[in-house]
Amino acid sequence: RKWANDAYASGAELSRVAQSYHQPSIMQAQVDRWQEMHPSSVRRGHVLEFPPSYLVPRVGGLMLLAGVLWWANPLVFWTKKPASLAPEFVEEANKIGKVAQRVNGPPVFLNPFTNRIPGHISGPEDLKKAAE
C-alpha cells in the first residue's frame, strides 16, 4: 500500500522527485539499464546499426506491397465510370447549353467551375448588372 501514500506527498517532495528524473545521469542510467535488458535493440542515436541483411528485405517488401496496392487501387475502386461521362449524357448537356432556365427563378450557369465562372456570378442577369 505504499502507492496509496504517494497521493498524499507534499509539493516539495513531488518537485524533488520531478527534478531527479530530469538529471542526465539518472536518465542515462535508465537508458543503459533498458539496453542491458533488451540486447537486440538499437542503441540510442545509432539507428544505422541495423545490418543491411535486416533492412533491405523489409524495405523492399514494403515497396513491393505499396506497388501492388497502387496497381490494385483502380481495379478495386474505379471500375465503373460515372454516368456523366456517357455519350448520351454529354449530348444532352450540349443541347441544354451553359445556361439552365429555371421555372421560378432567374437562369443560372451550369458547371461554374468547369466554365471558370466566378462565385459571385450566378447567371447571365448578374453579368448584365455588372456590365451596367
PDB file of C-alpha atoms in Angstrom:
ATOM      1  CA  ARG A   1       0.000   0.000   0.000  1.00  0.00           C
ATOM      2  CA  LYS A   2       2.989   2.243  -0.467  1.00  0.00           C
ATOM      3  CA  TRP A   3       1.482   3.668  -3.651  1.00  0.00           C
ATOM      4  CA  ALA A   4      -1.606   4.841  -1.753  1.00  0.00           C
ATOM      5  CA  ASN A   5       0.535   7.115   0.420  1.00  0.00           C
ATOM      6  CA  ASP A   6       2.186   8.691  -2.645  1.00  0.00           C
ATOM      7  CA  ALA A   7      -1.031  10.550  -3.389  1.00  0.00           C
ATOM      8  CA  TYR A   8      -0.559  12.496  -0.172  1.00  0.00           C
ATOM      9  CA  ALA A   9       3.046  13.534  -0.854  1.00  0.00           C
ATOM     10  CA  SER A  10       3.839  17.184  -0.292  1.00  0.00           C
ATOM     11  CA  GLY A  11       4.591  19.593  -3.106  1.00  0.00           C
ATOM     12  CA  ALA A  12       8.236  19.824  -2.070  1.00  0.00           C
ATOM     13  CA  GLU A  13       8.636  16.066  -2.299  1.00  0.00           C
ATOM     14  CA  LEU A  14       6.990  15.973  -5.710  1.00  0.00           C
ATOM     15  CA  SER A  15       9.194  18.729  -7.093  1.00  0.00           C
ATOM     16  CA  ARG A  16      12.310  16.954  -5.731  1.00  0.00           C
ATOM     17  CA  VAL A  17      11.230  13.723  -7.439  1.00  0.00           C
ATOM     18  CA  ALA A  18      10.473  15.568 -10.699  1.00  0.00           C
ATOM     19  CA  GLN A  19      13.863  17.267 -10.660  1.00  0.00           C
ATOM     20  CA  SER A  20      15.650  13.987 -10.062  1.00  0.00           C
ATOM     21  CA  TYR A  21      14.100  12.499 -13.193  1.00  0.00           C
ATOM     22  CA  HIS A  22      15.455  15.346 -15.292  1.00  0.00           C
ATOM     23  CA  GLN A  23      19.071  14.831 -14.259  1.00  0.00           C
ATOM     24  CA  PRO A  24      21.081  13.443 -17.196  1.00  0.00           C
ATOM     25  CA  SER A  25      22.944  10.876 -15.087  1.00  0.00           C
ATOM     26  CA  ILE A  26      19.737   9.233 -13.871  1.00  0.00           C
ATOM     27  CA  MET A  27      18.226   9.280 -17.359  1.00  0.00           C
ATOM     28  CA  GLN A  28      21.384   7.787 -18.873  1.00  0.00           C
ATOM     29  CA  ALA A  29      21.399   5.085 -16.208  1.00  0.00           C
ATOM     30  CA  GLN A  30      17.804   4.214 -17.089  1.00  0.00           C
ATOM     31  CA  VAL A  31      18.657   4.030 -20.803  1.00  0.00           C
ATOM     32  CA  ASP A  32      21.680   1.847 -20.094  1.00  0.00           C
ATOM     33  CA  ARG A  33      19.621  -0.468 -17.878  1.00  0.00           C
ATOM     34  CA  TRP A  34      16.943  -0.786 -20.573  1.00  0.00           C
ATOM     35  CA  GLN A  35      19.580  -1.590 -23.189  1.00  0.00           C
ATOM     36  CA  GLU A  36      21.002  -4.315 -20.982  1.00  0.00           C
ATOM     37  CA  MET A  37      17.525  -5.812 -20.643  1.00  0.00           C
ATOM     38  CA  HIS A  38      16.987  -5.647 -24.429  1.00  0.00           C
ATOM     39  CA  PRO A  39      20.313  -6.512 -26.075  1.00  0.00           C
ATOM     40  CA  SER A  40      18.866  -6.800 -29.599  1.00  0.00           C
ATOM     41  CA  SER A  41      17.632  -3.201 -29.607  1.00  0.00           C
ATOM     42  CA  VAL A  42      19.493  -0.441 -31.369  1.00  0.00           C
ATOM     43  CA  ARG A  43      21.487   1.886 -29.165  1.00  0.00           C
ATOM     44  CA  ARG A  44      20.197   5.398 -28.759  1.00  0.00           C
ATOM     45  CA  GLY A  45      21.438   7.567 -31.610  1.00  0.00           C
ATOM     46  CA  HIS A  46      22.691   4.598 -33.646  1.00  0.00           C
ATOM     47  CA  VAL A  47      19.761   3.717 -35.869  1.00  0.00           C
ATOM     48  CA  LEU A  48      22.003   2.693 -38.764  1.00  0.00           C
ATOM     49  CA  GLU A  49      23.459  -0.180 -36.762  1.00  0.00           C
ATOM     50  CA  PHE A  50      20.860  -2.488 -38.312  1.00  0.00           C
ATOM     51  CA  PRO A  51      22.652  -4.729 -40.803  1.00  0.00           C
ATOM     52  CA  PRO A  52      21.628  -4.473 -44.480  1.00  0.00           C
ATOM     53  CA  SER A  53      20.536  -8.121 -44.369  1.00  0.00           C
ATOM     54  CA  TYR A  54      17.842  -6.991 -41.904  1.00  0.00           C
ATOM     55  CA  LEU A  55      16.833  -3.717 -43.580  1.00  0.00           C
ATOM     56  CA  VAL A  56      16.886  -4.481 -47.320  1.00  0.00           C
ATOM     57  CA  PRO A  57      14.276  -7.285 -47.346  1.00  0.00           C
ATOM     58  CA  ARG A  58      11.910  -5.295 -45.152  1.00  0.00           C
ATOM     59  CA  VAL A  59      12.210  -2.060 -47.120  1.00  0.00           C
ATOM     60  CA  GLY A  60      11.951  -3.978 -50.391  1.00  0.00           C
ATOM     61  CA  GLY A  61       8.886  -5.830 -49.144  1.00  0.00           C
ATOM     62  CA  LEU A  62       7.197  -2.588 -48.133  1.00  0.00           C
ATOM     63  CA  MET A  63       7.951  -1.062 -51.520  1.00  0.00           C
ATOM     64  CA  LEU A  64       6.593  -4.149 -53.270  1.00  0.00           C
ATOM     65  CA  LEU A  65       3.432  -4.014 -51.147  1.00  0.00           C
ATOM     66  CA  ALA A  66       2.999  -0.313 -51.950  1.00  0.00           C
ATOM     67  CA  GLY A  67       3.392  -1.033 -55.668  1.00  0.00           C
ATOM     68  CA  VAL A  68       0.812  -3.838 -55.582  1.00  0.00           C
ATOM     69  CA  LEU A  69      -1.668  -1.612 -53.725  1.00  0.00           C
ATOM     70  CA  TRP A  70      -1.024   1.227 -56.196  1.00  0.00           C
ATOM     71  CA  TRP A  71      -1.696  -1.131 -59.108  1.00  0.00           C
ATOM     72  CA  ALA A  72      -4.801  -2.675 -57.500  1.00  0.00           C
ATOM     73  CA  ASN A  73      -6.394   0.609 -56.433  1.00  0.00           C
ATOM     74  CA  PRO A  74      -8.101   1.451 -59.770  1.00  0.00           C
ATOM     75  CA  LEU A  75      -9.191  -2.136 -60.193  1.00  0.00           C
ATOM     76  CA  VAL A  76     -10.899  -2.145 -56.806  1.00  0.00           C
ATOM     77  CA  PHE A  77     -12.373   1.353 -56.613  1.00  0.00           C
ATOM     78  CA  TRP A  78     -12.635   2.809 -60.125  1.00  0.00           C
ATOM     79  CA  THR A  79     -14.132   0.038 -62.243  1.00  0.00           C
ATOM     80  CA  LYS A  80     -17.332   1.960 -63.081  1.00  0.00           C
ATOM     81  CA  LYS A  81     -17.231   5.243 -64.941  1.00  0.00           C
ATOM     82  CA  PRO A  82     -19.651   7.946 -63.773  1.00  0.00           C
ATOM     83  CA  ALA A  83     -22.834   8.425 -65.773  1.00  0.00           C
ATOM     84  CA  SER A  84     -21.790  11.981 -66.617  1.00  0.00           C
ATOM     85  CA  LEU A  85     -19.106  10.578 -68.953  1.00  0.00           C
ATOM     86  CA  ALA A  86     -21.600   8.553 -71.007  1.00  0.00           C
ATOM     87  CA  PRO A  87     -22.063   9.836 -74.592  1.00  0.00           C
ATOM     88  CA  GLU A  88     -25.818  10.262 -74.080  1.00  0.00           C
ATOM     89  CA  PHE A  89     -25.262  12.496 -71.051  1.00  0.00           C
ATOM     90  CA  VAL A  90     -22.712  14.656 -72.867  1.00  0.00           C
ATOM     91  CA  GLU A  91     -25.084  15.010 -75.831  1.00  0.00           C
ATOM     92  CA  GLU A  92     -27.962  16.157 -73.596  1.00  0.00           C
ATOM     93  CA  ALA A  93     -25.679  18.573 -71.754  1.00  0.00           C
ATOM     94  CA  ASN A  94     -24.651  20.109 -75.079  1.00  0.00           C
ATOM     95  CA  LYS A  95     -28.348  20.529 -76.008  1.00  0.00           C
ATOM     96  CA  ILE A  96     -29.050  22.401 -72.761  1.00  0.00           C
ATOM     97  CA  GLY A  97     -26.030  24.658 -73.163  1.00  0.00           C
ATOM     98  CA  LYS A  98     -24.145  26.515 -70.472  1.00  0.00           C
ATOM     99  CA  VAL A  99     -27.218  28.223 -69.006  1.00  0.00           C
ATOM    100  CA  ALA A 100     -30.164  26.453 -67.359  1.00  0.00           C
ATOM    101  CA  GLN A 101     -33.574  28.080 -67.496  1.00  0.00           C
ATOM    102  CA  ARG A 102     -35.444  27.727 -64.206  1.00  0.00           C
ATOM    103  CA  VAL A 103     -39.232  27.799 -63.716  1.00  0.00           C
ATOM    104  CA  ASN A 104     -39.484  30.089 -60.698  1.00  0.00           C
ATOM    105  CA  GLY A 105     -36.183  31.908 -60.794  1.00  0.00           C
ATOM    106  CA  PRO A 106     -33.604  33.545 -62.990  1.00  0.00           C
ATOM    107  CA  PRO A 107     -31.431  31.375 -65.242  1.00  0.00           C
ATOM    108  CA  VAL A 108     -28.171  30.046 -63.815  1.00  0.00           C
ATOM    109  CA  PHE A 109     -24.862  28.969 -65.292  1.00  0.00           C
ATOM    110  CA  LEU A 110     -24.155  25.245 -65.327  1.00  0.00           C
ATOM    111  CA  ASN A 111     -20.751  23.872 -64.290  1.00  0.00           C
ATOM    112  CA  PRO A 112     -19.334  27.146 -62.973  1.00  0.00           C
ATOM    113  CA  PHE A 113     -16.006  25.556 -62.031  1.00  0.00           C
ATOM    114  CA  THR A 114     -15.516  23.944 -65.425  1.00  0.00           C
ATOM    115  CA  ASN A 115     -16.520  27.126 -67.247  1.00  0.00           C
ATOM    116  CA  ARG A 116     -14.413  29.292 -64.886  1.00  0.00           C
ATOM    117  CA  ILE A 117     -17.283  31.486 -63.740  1.00  0.00           C
ATOM    118  CA  PRO A 118     -16.537  33.475 -60.559  1.00  0.00           C
ATOM    119  CA  GLY A 119     -18.513  32.603 -57.444  1.00  0.00           C
ATOM    120  CA  HIS A 120     -20.286  35.959 -57.164  1.00  0.00           C
ATOM    121  CA  ILE A 121     -21.941  35.466 -60.588  1.00  0.00           C
ATOM    122  CA  SER A 122     -24.827  33.011 -60.624  1.00  0.00           C
ATOM    123  CA  GLY A 123     -26.352  33.656 -64.036  1.00  0.00           C
ATOM    124  CA  PRO A 124     -26.493  35.864 -67.152  1.00  0.00           C
ATOM    125  CA  GLU A 125     -28.541  38.507 -65.321  1.00  0.00           C
ATOM    126  CA  ASP A 126     -25.655  39.072 -62.929  1.00  0.00           C
ATOM    127  CA  LEU A 127     -23.377  39.695 -65.904  1.00  0.00           C
ATOM    128  CA  LYS A 128     -25.817  42.306 -67.283  1.00  0.00           C
ATOM    129  CA  LYS A 129     -25.935  44.074 -63.903  1.00  0.00           C
ATOM    130  CA  ALA A 130     -22.156  44.072 -63.670  1.00  0.00           C
ATOM    131  CA  ALA A 131     -21.831  45.483 -67.199  1.00  0.00           C
ATOM    132  CA  GLU A 132     -24.174  48.414 -66.436  1.00  0.00           C
TER     133      GLU A 132
END
